[in-house]
Short mmCIF file of N, CA, C and O in Angstrom, two decimals:
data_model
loop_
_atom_site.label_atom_id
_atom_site.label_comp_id
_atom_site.label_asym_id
_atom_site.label_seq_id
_atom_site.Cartn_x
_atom_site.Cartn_y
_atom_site.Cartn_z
N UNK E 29 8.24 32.37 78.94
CA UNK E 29 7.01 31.60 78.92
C UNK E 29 7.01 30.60 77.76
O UNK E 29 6.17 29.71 77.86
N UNK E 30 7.73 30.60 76.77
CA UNK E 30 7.46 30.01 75.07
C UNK E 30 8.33 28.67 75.70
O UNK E 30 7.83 27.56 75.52
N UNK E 31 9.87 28.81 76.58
CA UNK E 31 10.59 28.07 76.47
C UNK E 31 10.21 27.36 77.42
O UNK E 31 10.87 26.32 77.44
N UNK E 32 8.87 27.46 78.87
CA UNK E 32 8.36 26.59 79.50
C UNK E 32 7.59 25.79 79.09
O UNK E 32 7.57 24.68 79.63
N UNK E 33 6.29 26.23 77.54
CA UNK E 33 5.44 25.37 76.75
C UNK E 33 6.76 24.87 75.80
O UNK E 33 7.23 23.94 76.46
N UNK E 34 7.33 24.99 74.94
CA UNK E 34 8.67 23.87 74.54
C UNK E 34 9.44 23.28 75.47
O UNK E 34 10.26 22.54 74.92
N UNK E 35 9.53 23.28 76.65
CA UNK E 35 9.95 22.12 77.23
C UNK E 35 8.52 20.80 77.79
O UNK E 35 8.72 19.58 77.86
N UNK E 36 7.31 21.43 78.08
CA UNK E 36 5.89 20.90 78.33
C UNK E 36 5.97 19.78 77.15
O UNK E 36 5.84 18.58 77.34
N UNK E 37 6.20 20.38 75.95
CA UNK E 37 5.90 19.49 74.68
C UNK E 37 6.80 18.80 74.15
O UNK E 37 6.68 18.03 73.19
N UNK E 38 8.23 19.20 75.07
CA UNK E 38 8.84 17.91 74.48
C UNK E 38 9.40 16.86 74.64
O UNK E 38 10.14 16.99 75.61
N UNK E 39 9.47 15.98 74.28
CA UNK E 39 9.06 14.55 74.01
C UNK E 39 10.94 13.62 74.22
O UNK E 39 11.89 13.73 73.44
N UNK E 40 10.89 12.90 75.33
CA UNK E 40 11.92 12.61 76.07
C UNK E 40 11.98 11.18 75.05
O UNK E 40 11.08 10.48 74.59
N UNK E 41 13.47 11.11 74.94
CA UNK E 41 13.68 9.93 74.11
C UNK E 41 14.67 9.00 74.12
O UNK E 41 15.61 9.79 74.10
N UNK E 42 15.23 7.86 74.14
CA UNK E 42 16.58 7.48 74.37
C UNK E 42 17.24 7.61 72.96
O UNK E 42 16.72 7.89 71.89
N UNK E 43 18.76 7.28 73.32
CA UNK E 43 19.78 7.59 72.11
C UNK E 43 19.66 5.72 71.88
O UNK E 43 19.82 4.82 72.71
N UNK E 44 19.24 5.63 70.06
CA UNK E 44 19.62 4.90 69.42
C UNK E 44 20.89 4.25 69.62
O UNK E 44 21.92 4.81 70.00
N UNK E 45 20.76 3.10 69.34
CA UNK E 45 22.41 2.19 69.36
C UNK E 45 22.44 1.94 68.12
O UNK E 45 21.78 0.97 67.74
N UNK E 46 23.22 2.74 67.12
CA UNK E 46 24.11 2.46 65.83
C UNK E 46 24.17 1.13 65.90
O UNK E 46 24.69 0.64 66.91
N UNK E 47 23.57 0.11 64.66
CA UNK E 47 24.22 -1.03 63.85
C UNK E 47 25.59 -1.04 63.36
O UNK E 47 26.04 -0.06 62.77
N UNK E 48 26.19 -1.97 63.54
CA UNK E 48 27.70 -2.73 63.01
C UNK E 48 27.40 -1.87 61.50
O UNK E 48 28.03 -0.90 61.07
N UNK E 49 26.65 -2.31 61.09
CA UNK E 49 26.65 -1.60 59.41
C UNK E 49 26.11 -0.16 59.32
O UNK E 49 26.20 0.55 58.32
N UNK E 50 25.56 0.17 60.47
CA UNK E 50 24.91 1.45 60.64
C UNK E 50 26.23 2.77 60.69
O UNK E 50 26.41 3.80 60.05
N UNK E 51 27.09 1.96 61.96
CA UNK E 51 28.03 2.73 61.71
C UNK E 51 29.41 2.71 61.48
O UNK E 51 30.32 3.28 62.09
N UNK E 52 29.42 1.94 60.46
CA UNK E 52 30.20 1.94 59.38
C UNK E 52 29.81 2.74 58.01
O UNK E 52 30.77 3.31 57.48
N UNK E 53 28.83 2.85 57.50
CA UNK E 53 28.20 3.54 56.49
C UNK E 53 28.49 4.59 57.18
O UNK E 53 29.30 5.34 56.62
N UNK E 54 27.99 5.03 58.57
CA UNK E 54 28.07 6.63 58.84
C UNK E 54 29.87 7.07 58.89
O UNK E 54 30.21 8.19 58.51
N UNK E 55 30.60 6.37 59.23
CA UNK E 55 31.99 6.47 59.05
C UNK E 55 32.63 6.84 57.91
O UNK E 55 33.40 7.80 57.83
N UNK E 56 32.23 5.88 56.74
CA UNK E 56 32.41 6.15 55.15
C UNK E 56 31.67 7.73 55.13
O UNK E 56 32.22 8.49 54.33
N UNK E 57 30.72 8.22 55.73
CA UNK E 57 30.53 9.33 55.34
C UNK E 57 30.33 10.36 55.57
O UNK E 57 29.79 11.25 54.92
N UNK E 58 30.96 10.30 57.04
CA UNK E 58 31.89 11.29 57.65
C UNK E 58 33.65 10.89 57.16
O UNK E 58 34.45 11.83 57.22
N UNK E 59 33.93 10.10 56.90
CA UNK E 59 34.81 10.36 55.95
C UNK E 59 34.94 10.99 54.31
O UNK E 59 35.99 11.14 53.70
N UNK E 60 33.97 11.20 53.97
CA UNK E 60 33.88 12.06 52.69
C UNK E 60 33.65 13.35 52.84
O UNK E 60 33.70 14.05 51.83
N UNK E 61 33.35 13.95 54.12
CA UNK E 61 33.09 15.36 54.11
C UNK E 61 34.30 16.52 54.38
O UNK E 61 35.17 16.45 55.26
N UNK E 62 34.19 17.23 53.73
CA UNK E 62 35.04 18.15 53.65
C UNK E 62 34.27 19.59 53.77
O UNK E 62 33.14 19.94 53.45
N UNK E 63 35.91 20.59 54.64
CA UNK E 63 35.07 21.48 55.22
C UNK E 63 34.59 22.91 54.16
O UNK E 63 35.52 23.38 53.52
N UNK E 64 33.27 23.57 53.98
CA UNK E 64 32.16 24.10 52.91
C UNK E 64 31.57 23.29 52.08
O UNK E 64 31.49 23.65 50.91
N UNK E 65 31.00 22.00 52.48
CA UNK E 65 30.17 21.39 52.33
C UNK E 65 28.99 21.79 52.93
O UNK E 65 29.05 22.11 54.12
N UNK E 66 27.61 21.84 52.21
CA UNK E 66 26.53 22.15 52.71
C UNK E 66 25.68 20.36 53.08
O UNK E 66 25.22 19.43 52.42
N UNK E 67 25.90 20.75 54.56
CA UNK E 67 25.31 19.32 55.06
C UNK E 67 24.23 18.99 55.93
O UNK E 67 24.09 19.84 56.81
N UNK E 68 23.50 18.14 55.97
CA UNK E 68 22.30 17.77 57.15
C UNK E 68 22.72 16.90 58.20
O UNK E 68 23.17 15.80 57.88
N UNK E 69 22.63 17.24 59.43
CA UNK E 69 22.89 16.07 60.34
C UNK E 69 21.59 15.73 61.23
O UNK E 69 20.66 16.42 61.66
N UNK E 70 21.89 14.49 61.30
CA UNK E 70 20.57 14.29 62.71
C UNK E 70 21.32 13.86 63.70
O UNK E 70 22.04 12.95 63.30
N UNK E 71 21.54 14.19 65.15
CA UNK E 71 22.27 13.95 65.80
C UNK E 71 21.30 14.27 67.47
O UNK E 71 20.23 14.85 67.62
N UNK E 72 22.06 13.73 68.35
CA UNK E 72 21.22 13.10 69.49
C UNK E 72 21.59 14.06 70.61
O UNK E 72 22.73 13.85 71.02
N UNK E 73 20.87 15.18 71.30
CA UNK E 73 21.16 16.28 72.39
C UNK E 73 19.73 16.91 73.32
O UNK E 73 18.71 17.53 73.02
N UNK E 74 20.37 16.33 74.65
CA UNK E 74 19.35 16.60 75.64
C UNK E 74 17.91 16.04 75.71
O UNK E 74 16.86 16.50 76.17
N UNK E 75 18.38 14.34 74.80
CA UNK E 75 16.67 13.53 75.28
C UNK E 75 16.34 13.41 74.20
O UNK E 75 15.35 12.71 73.97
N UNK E 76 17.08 14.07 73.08
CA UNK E 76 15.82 14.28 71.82
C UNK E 76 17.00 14.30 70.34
O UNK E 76 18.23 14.30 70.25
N UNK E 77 15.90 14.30 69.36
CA UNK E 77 16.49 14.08 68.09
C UNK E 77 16.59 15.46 67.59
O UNK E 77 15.49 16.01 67.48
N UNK E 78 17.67 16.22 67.22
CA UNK E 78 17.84 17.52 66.49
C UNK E 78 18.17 17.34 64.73
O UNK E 78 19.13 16.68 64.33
N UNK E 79 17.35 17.93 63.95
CA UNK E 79 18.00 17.83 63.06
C UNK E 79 18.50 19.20 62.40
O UNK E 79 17.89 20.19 62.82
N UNK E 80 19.39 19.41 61.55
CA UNK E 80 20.04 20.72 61.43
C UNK E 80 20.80 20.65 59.85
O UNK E 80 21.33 19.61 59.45
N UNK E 81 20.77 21.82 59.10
CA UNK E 81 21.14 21.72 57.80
C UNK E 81 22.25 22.97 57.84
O UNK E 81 21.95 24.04 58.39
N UNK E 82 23.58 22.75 57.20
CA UNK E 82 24.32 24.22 57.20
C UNK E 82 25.69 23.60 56.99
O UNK E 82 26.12 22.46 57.13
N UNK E 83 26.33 24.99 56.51
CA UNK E 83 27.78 24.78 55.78
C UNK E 83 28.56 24.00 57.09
O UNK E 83 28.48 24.50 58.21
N UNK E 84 29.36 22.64 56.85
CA UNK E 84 30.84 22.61 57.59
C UNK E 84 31.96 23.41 57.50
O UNK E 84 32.83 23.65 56.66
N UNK E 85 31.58 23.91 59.10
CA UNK E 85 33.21 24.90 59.34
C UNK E 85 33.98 24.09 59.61
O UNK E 85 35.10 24.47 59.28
N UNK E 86 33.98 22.94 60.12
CA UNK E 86 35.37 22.41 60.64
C UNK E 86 35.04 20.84 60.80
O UNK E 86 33.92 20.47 61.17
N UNK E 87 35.80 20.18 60.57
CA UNK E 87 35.79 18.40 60.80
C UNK E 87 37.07 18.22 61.75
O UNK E 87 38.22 18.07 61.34
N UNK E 88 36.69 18.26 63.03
CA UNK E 88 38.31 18.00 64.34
C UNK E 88 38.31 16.10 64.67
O UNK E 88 37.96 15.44 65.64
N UNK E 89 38.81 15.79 63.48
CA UNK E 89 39.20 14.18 63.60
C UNK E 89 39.44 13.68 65.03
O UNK E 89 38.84 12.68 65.43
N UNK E 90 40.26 14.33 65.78
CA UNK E 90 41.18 14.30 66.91
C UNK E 90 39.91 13.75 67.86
O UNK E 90 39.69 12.71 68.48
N UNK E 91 39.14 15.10 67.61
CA UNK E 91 38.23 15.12 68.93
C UNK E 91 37.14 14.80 68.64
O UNK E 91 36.26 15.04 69.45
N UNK E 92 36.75 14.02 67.15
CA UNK E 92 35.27 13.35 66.83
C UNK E 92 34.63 14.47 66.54
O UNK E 92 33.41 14.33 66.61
N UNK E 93 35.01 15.59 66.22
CA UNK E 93 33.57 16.84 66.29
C UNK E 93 33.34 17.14 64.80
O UNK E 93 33.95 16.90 63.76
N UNK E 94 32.04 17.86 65.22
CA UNK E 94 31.92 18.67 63.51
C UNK E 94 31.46 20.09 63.85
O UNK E 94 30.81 20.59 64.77
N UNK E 95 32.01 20.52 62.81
CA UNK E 95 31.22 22.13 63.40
C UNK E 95 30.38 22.77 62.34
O UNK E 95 30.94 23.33 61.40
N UNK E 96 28.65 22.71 62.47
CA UNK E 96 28.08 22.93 61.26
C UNK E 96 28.00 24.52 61.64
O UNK E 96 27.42 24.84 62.68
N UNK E 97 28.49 25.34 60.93
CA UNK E 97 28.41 27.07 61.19
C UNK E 97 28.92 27.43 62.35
O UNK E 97 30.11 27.73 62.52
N UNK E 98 27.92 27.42 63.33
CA UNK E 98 28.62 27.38 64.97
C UNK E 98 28.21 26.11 66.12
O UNK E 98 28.43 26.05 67.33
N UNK E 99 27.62 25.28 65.32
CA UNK E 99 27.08 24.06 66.20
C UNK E 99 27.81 22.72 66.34
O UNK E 99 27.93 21.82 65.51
N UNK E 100 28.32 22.80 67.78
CA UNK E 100 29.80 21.24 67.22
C UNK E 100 28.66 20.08 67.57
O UNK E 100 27.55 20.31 68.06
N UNK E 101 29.09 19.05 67.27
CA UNK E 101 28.14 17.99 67.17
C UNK E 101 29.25 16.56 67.38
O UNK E 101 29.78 16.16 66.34
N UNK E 102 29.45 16.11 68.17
CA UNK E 102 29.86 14.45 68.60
C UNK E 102 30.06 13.85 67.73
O UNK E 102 29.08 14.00 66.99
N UNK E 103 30.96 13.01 67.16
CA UNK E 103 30.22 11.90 66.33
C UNK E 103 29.88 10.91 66.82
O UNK E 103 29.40 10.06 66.06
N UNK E 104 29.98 10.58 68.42
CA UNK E 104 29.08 9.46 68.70
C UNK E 104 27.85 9.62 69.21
O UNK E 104 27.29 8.72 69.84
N UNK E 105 27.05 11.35 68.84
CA UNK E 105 25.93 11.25 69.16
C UNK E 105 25.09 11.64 67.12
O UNK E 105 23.92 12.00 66.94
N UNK E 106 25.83 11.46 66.30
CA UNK E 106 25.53 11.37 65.31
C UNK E 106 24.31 10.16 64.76
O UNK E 106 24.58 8.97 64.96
N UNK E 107 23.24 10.47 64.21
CA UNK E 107 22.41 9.25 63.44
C UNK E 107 22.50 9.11 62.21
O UNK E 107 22.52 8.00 61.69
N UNK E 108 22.58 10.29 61.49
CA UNK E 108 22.64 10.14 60.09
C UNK E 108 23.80 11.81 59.81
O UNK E 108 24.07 12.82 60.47
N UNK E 109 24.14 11.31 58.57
CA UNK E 109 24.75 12.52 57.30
C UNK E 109 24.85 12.79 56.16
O UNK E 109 25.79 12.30 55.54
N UNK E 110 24.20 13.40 55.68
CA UNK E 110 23.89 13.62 54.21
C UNK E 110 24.33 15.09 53.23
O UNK E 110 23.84 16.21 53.32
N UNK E 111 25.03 14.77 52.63
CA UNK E 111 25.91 15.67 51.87
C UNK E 111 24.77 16.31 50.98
O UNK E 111 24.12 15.57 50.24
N UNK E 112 24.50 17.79 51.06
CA UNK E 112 23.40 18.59 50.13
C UNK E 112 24.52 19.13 48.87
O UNK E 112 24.30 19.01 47.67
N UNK E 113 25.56 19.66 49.39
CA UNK E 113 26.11 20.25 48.07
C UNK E 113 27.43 20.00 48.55
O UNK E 113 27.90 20.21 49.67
N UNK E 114 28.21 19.29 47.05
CA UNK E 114 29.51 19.59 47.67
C UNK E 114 30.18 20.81 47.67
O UNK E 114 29.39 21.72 47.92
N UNK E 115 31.21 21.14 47.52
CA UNK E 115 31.91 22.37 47.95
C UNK E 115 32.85 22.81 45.79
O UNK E 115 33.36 22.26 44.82
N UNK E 116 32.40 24.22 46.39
CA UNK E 116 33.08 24.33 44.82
C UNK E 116 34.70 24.41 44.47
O UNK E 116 35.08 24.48 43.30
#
């Protein structure tokens, strides 16, 4: 019943088109992350904007992904990334 009123309420959206400089900045910084970094992403899944905070398990260059704990994430459905702590 909870997950029929959260789908009622939520709010259908299109995916942003990244700026030339938009994503380039996001490039530079997904190129600085390294994996046990505590990080925030906002990233674009099923209509809507998710945002999510948690250690990087894995950066798969190959295949564009990131894996925050257990959540892989695109990087071309990426909006923003912001480094909370780096790694010791």
């Amino acid at each position: 019943y909870s997950e029929a009123i959260k789908e009622k309420q939520k709010i259908i959206v299109n995916k942003k088109e990244l700026s030339e400089d938009d994503a380039i900045s996001l490039s530079r910084k997904i190129n600085q992350l390294k994996e046990g970094m505590m990080i925030k992403v906002v990233f674009y899944e099923d209509h809507e904007y998710i945002c999510i905070e948690g250690i990087l398990s894995k950066i798969k260059l190959e295949q564009r992904k990131l894996v925050i704990v257990k959540k892989i994430v695109e990087f071309d459905n990426l909006l923003s990334v912001e480094i909370i702590k780096e790694c010791f």
